[in-house]
PDB file of C-alpha atoms in Angstrom:
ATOM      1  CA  UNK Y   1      -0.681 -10.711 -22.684  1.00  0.00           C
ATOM      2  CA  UNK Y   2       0.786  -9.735 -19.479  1.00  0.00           C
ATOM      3  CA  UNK Y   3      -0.607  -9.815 -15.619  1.00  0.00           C
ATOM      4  CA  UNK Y   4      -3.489 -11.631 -14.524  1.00  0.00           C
ATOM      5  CA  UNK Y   5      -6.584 -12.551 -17.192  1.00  0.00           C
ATOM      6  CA  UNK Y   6      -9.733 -13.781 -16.337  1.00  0.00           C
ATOM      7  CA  UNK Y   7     -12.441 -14.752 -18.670  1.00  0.00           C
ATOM      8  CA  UNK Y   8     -15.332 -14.346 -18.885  1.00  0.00           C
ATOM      9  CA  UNK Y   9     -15.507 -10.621 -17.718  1.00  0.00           C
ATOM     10  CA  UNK Y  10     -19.149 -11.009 -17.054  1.00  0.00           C
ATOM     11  CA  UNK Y  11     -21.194 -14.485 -16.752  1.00  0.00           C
ATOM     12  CA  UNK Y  12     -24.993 -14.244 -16.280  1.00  0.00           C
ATOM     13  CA  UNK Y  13     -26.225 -17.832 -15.774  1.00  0.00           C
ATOM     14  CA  UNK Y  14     -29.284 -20.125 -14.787  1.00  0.00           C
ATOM     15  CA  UNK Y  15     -29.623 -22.029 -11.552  1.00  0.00           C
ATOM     16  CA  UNK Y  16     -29.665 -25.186 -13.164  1.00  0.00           C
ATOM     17  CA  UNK Y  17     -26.428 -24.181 -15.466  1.00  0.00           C
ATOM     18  CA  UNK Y  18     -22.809 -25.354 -15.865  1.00  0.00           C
ATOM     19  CA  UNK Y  19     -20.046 -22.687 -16.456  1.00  0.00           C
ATOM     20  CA  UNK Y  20     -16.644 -22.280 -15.519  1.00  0.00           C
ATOM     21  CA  UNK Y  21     -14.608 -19.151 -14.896  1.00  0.00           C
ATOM     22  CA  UNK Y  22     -11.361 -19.258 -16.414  1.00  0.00           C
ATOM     23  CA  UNK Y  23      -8.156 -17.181 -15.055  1.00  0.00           C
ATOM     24  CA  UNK Y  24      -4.426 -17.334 -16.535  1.00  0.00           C
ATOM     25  CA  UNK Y  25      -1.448 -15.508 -15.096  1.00  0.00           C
ATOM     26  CA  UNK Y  26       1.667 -14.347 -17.365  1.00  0.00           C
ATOM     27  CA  UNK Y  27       4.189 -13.385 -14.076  1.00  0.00           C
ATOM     28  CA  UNK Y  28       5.658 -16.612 -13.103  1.00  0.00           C
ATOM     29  CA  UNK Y  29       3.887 -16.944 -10.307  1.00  0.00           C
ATOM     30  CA  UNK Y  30       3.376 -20.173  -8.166  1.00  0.00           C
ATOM     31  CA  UNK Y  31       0.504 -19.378  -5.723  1.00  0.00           C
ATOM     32  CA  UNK Y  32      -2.672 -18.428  -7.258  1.00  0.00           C
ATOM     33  CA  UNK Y  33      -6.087 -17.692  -5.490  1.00  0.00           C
ATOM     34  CA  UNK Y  34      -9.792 -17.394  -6.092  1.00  0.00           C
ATOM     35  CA  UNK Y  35     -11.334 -14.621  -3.939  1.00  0.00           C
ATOM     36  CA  UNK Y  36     -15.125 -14.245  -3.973  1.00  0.00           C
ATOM     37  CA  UNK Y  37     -16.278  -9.921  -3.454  1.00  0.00           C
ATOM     38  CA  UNK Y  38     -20.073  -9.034  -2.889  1.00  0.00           C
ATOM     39  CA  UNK Y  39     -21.582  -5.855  -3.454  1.00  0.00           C
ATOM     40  CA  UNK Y  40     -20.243  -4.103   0.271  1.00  0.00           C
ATOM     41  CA  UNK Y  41     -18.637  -6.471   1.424  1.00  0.00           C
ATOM     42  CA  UNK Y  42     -15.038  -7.452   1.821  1.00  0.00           C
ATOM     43  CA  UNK Y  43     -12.765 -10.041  -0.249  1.00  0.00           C
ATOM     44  CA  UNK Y  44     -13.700 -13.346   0.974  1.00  0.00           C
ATOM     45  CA  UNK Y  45     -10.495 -16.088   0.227  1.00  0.00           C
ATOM     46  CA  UNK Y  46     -12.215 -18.998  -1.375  1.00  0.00           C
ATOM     47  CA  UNK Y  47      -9.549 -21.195  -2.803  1.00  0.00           C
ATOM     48  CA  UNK Y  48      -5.462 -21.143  -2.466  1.00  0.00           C
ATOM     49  CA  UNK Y  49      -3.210 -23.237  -4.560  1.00  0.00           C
ATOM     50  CA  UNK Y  50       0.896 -23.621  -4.596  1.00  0.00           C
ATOM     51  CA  UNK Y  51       2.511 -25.097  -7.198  1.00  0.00           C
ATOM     52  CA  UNK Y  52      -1.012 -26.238  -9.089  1.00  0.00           C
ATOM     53  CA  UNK Y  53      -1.627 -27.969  -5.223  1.00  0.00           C
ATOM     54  CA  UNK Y  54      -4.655 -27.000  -3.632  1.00  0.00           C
ATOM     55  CA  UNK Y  55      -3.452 -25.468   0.003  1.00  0.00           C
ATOM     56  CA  UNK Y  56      -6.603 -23.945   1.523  1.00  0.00           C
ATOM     57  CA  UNK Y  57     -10.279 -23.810   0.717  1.00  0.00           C
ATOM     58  CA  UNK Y  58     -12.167 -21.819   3.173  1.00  0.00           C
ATOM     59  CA  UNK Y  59     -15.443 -24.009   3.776  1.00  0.00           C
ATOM     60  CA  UNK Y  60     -16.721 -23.436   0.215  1.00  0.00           C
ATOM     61  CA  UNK Y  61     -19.727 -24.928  -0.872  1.00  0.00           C
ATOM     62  CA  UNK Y  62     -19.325 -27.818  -3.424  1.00  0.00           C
ATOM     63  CA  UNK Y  63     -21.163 -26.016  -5.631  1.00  0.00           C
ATOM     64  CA  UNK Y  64     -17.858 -24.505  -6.364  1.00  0.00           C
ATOM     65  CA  UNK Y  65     -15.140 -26.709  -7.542  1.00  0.00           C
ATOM     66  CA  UNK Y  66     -11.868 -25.093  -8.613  1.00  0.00           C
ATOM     67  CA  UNK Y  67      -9.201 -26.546 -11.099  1.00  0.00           C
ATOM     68  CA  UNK Y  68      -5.307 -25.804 -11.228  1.00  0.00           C
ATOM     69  CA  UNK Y  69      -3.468 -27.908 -14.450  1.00  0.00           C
ATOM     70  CA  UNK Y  70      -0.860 -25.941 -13.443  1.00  0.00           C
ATOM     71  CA  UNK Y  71       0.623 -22.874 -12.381  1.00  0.00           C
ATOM     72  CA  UNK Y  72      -0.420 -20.474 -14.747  1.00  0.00           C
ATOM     73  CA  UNK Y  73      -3.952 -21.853 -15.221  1.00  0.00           C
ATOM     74  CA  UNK Y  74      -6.870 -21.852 -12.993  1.00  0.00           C
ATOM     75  CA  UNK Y  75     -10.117 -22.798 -13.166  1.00  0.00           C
ATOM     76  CA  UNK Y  76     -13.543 -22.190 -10.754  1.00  0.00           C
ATOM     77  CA  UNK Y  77     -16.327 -24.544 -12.242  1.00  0.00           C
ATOM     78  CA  UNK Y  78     -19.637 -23.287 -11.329  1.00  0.00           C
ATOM     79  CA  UNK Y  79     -23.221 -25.659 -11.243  1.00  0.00           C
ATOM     80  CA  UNK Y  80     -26.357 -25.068  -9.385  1.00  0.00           C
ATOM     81  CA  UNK Y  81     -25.577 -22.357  -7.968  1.00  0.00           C
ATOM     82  CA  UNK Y  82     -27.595 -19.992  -6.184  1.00  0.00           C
ATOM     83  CA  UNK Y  83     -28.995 -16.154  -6.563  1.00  0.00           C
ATOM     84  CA  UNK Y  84     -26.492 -15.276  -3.355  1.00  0.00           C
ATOM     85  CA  UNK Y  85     -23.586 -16.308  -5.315  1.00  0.00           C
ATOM     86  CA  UNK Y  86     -23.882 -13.260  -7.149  1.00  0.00           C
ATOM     87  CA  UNK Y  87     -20.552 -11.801  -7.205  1.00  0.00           C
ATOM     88  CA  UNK Y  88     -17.587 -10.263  -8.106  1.00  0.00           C
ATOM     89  CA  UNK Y  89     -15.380 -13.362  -8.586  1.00  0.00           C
ATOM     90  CA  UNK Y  90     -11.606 -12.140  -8.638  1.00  0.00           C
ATOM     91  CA  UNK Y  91      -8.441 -14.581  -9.211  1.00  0.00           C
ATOM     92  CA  UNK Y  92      -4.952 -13.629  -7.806  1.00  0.00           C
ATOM     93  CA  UNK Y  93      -1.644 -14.771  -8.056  1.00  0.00           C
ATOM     94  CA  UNK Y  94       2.175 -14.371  -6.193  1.00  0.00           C
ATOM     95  CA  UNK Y  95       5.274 -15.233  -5.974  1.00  0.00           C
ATOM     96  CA  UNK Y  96       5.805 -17.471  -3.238  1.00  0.00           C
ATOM     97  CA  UNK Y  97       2.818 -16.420  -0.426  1.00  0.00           C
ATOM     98  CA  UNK Y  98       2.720 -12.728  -1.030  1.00  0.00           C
ATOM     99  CA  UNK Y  99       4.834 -11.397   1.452  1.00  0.00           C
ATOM    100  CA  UNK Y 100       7.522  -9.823  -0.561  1.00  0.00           C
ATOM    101  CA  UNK Y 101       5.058  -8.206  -3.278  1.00  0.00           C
ATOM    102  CA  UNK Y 102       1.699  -8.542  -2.554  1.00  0.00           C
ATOM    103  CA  UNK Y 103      -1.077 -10.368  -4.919  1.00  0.00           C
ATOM    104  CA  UNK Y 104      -2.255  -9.286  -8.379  1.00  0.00           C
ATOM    105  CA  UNK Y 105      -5.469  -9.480  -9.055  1.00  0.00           C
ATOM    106  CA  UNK Y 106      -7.555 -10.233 -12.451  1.00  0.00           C
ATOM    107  CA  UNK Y 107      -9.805  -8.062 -13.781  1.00  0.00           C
ATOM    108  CA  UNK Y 108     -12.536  -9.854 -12.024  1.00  0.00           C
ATOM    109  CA  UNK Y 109     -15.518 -11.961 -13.629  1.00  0.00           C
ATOM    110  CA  UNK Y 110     -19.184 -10.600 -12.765  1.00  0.00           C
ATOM    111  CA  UNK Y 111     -21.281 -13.460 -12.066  1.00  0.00           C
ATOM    112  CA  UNK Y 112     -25.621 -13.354 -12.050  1.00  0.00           C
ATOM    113  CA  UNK Y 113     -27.089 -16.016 -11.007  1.00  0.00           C
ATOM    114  CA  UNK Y 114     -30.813 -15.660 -12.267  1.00  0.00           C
TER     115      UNK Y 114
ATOM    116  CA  UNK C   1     -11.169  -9.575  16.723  1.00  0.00           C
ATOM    117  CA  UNK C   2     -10.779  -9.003  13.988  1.00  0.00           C
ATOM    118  CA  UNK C   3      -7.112  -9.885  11.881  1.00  0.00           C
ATOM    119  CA  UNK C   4      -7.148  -6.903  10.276  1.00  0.00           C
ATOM    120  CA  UNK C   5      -9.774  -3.681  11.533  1.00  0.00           C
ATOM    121  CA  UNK C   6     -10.131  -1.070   8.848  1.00  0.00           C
ATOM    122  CA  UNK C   7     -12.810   2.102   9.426  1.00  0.00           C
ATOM    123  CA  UNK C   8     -14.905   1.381   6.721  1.00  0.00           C
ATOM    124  CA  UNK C   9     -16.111   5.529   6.725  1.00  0.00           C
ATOM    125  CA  UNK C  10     -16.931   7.161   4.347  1.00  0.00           C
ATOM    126  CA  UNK C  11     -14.368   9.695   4.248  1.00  0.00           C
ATOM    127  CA  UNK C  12     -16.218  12.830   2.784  1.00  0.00           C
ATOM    128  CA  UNK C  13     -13.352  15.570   2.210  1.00  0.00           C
ATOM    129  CA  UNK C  14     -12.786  18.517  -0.023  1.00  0.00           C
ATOM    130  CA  UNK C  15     -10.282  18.707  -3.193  1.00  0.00           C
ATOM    131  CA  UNK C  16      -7.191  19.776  -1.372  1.00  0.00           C
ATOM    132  CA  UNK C  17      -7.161  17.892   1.822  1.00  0.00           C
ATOM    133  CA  UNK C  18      -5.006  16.238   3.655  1.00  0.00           C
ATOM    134  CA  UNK C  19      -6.853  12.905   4.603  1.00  0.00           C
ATOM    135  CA  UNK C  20      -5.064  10.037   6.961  1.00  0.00           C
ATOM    136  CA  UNK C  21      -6.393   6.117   7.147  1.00  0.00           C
ATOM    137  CA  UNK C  22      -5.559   3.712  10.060  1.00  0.00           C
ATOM    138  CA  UNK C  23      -5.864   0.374  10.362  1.00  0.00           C
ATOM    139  CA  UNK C  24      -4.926  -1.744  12.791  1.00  0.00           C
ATOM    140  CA  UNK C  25      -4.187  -5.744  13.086  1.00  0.00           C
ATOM    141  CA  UNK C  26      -4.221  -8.468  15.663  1.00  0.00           C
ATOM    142  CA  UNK C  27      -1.220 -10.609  14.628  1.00  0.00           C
ATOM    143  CA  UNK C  28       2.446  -9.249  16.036  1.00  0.00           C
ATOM    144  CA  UNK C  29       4.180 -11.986  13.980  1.00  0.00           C
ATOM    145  CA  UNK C  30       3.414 -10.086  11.057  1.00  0.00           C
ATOM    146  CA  UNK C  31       6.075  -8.981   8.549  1.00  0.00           C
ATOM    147  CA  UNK C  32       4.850  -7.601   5.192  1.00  0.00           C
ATOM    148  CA  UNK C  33       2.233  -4.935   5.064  1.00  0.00           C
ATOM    149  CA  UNK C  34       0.546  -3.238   2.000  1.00  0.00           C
ATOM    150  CA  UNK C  35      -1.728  -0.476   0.720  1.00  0.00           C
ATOM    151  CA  UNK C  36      -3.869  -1.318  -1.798  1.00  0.00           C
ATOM    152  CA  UNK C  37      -6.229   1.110  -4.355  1.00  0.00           C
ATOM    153  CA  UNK C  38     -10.148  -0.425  -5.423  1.00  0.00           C
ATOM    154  CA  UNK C  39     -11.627   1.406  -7.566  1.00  0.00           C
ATOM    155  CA  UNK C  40     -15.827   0.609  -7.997  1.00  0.00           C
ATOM    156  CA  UNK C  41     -16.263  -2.377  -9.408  1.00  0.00           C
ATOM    157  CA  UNK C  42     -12.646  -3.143 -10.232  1.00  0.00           C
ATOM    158  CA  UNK C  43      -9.831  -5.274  -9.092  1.00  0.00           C
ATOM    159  CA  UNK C  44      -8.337  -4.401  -5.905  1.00  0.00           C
ATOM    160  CA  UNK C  45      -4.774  -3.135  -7.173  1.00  0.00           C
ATOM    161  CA  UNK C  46      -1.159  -2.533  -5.226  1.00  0.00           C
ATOM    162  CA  UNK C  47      -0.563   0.775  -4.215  1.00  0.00           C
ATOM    163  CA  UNK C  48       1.974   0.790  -1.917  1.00  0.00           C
ATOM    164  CA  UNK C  49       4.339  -1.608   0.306  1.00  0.00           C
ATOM    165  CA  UNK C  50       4.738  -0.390   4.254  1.00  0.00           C
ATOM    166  CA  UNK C  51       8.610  -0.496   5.611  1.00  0.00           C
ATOM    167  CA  UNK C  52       8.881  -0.144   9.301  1.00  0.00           C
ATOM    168  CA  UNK C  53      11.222   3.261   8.364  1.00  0.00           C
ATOM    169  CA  UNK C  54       7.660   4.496   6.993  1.00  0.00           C
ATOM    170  CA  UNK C  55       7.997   5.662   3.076  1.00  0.00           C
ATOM    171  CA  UNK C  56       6.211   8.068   0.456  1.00  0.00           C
ATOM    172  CA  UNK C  57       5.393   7.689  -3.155  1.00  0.00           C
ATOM    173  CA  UNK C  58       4.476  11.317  -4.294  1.00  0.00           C
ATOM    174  CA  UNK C  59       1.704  12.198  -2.437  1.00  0.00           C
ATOM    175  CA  UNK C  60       1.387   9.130  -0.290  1.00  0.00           C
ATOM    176  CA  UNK C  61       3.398   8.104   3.101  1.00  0.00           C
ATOM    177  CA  UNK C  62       2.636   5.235   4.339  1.00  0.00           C
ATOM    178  CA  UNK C  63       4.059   4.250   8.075  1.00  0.00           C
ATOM    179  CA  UNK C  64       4.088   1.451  10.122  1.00  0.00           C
ATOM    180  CA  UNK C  65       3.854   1.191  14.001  1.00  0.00           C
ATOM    181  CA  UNK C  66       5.019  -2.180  15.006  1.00  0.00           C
ATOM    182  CA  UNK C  67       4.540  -1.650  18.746  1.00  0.00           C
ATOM    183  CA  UNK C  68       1.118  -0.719  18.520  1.00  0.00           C
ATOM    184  CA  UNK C  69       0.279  -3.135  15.780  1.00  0.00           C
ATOM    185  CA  UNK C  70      -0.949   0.087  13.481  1.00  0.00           C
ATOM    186  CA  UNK C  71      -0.663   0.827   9.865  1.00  0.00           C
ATOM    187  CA  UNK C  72      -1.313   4.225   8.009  1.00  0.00           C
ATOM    188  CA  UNK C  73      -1.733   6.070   4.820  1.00  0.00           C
ATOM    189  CA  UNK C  74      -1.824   9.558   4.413  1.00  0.00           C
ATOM    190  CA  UNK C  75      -2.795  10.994   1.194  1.00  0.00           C
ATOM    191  CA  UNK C  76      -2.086  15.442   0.774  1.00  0.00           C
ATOM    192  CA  UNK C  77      -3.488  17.733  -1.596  1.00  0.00           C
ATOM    193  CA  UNK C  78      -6.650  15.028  -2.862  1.00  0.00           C
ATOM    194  CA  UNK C  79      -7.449  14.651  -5.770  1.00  0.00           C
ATOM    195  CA  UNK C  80     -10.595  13.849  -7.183  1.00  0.00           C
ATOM    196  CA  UNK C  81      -8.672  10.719  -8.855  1.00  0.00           C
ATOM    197  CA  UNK C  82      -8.287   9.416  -5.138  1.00  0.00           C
ATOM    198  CA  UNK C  83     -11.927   8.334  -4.421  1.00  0.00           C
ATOM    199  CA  UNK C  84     -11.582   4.695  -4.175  1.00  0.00           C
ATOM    200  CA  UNK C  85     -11.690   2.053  -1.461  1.00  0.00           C
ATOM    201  CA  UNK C  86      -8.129   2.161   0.329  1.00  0.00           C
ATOM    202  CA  UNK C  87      -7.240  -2.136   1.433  1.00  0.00           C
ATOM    203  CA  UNK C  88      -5.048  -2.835   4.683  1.00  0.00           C
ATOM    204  CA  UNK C  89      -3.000  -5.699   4.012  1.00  0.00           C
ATOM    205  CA  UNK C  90      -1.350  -7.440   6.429  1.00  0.00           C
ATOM    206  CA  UNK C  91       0.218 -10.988   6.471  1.00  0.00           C
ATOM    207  CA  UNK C  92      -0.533 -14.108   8.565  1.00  0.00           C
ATOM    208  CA  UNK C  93       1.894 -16.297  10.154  1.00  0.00           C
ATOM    209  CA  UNK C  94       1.657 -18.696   7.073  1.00  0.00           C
ATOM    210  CA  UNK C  95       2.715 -15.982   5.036  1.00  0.00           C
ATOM    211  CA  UNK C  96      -0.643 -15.742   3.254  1.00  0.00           C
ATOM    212  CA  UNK C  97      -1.720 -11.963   3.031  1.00  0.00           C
ATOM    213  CA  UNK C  98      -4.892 -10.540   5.026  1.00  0.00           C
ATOM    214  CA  UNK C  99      -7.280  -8.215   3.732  1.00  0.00           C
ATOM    215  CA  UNK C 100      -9.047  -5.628   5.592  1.00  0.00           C
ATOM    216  CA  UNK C 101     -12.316  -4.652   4.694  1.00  0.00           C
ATOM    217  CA  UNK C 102     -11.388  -1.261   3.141  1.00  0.00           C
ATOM    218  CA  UNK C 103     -11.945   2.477   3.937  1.00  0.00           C
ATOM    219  CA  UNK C 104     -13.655   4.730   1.422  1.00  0.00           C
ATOM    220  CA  UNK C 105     -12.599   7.787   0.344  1.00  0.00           C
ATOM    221  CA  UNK C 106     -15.086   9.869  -1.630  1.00  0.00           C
ATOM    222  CA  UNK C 107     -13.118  13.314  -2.657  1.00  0.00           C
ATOM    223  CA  UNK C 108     -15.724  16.293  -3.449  1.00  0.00           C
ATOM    224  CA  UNK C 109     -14.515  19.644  -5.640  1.00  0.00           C
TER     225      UNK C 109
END
């Protein structure tokens, strides 16, 4: 595989469940991000990690807990969440911070939260 | 203000025409600067880098105006292929990239 997967592509869950999004990058990357995109609205920069280190998480509620094992892998653990965290939920990674070629995104995982 | 100010439109135009997006950004320390391409309900993908010298990738120029903190992207001779959402990207003083909130483009025959 090459690029940026995520898994699952869509995710319909409960408020009361436990699932985890999943995203794995084949580039040799060291800076990957999760990015959170409702319907209208513009990318919202949830987690950043360098070097499986987490760098920056913009004031996300704990409802969201992200993992990085390491470079290639990360992880956004999801429980009781909430119907508003219905979402596009799109990973990223770069070389270094960006600057030189940009992100890639993932293919995205549509989340419901019912 | 905001780091990065996109129009958000729509832009309605007709197969054909020649259709031009600003944006414009807040930090001067900035050094890279992007273009990128969403299509609905996809992953926002890279469509073009912005050199200060300005470039063009077929039907696409993309320029840069440092002094007035601006960015554009031109598109000629739409297609209907080009309705998307069209990303300003700009970087922050960390490095970490900026995105703006994205101009649509909606091309009619």
């Amino acid at each position: 595989e090459t690029g940026v997967t995520q898994t699952p592509r869509h995710l319909v869950m409960g408020m009361t469940n436990k699932k985890s999004l999943k995203c794995e990058q084949h580039l040799g990357h060291n800076a990957m991000y999760w990015y959170k995109q409702s319907a209208k609205k513009p990318l919202e920069l949830m987690f950043v990690y360098n070097f499986k280190e987490q760098t920056e998480n913009n004031s996300v509620p704990s409802r969201f807990s992200p993992e990085c094992p390491n470079s290639s892998h990360l992880f956004l653990h999801l429980h009781t969440l909430q119907p508003e965290d219905s979402a596009l939920y799109l990973c990223a990674s770069s070389q270094g911070r960006g600057g030189d070629y940009g992100y890639t995104f993932g293919s995205g995982t549509r989340l419901t939260v019912v | 203000r905001k780091e990065v100010e996109q129009d958000p439109g729509p832009f309605n135009v007709p197969e054909g025409a020649t259709v031009a997006f600003n944006c414009t950004y807040s930090n001067s320390a900035s050094q890279s600067f992007f273009w990128y391409r969403q299509d609905c309900r996809k992953e926002p993908k890279l469509l073009m880098s912005v050199y200060s010298s300005g470039n063009e990738d077929g039907r696409f120029t993309a320029q840069l105006n440092r002094a007035s903190q601006y960015i554009s992207l031109l598109i000629r001779d739409s297609k209907l292929s080009d309705s998307a959402t069209y990303l300003c990207v700009v970087s922050s003083n960390t490095g970490k990239l900026i995105f703006g909130q994205g101009t649509t483009l909606q091309v009619k025959p």
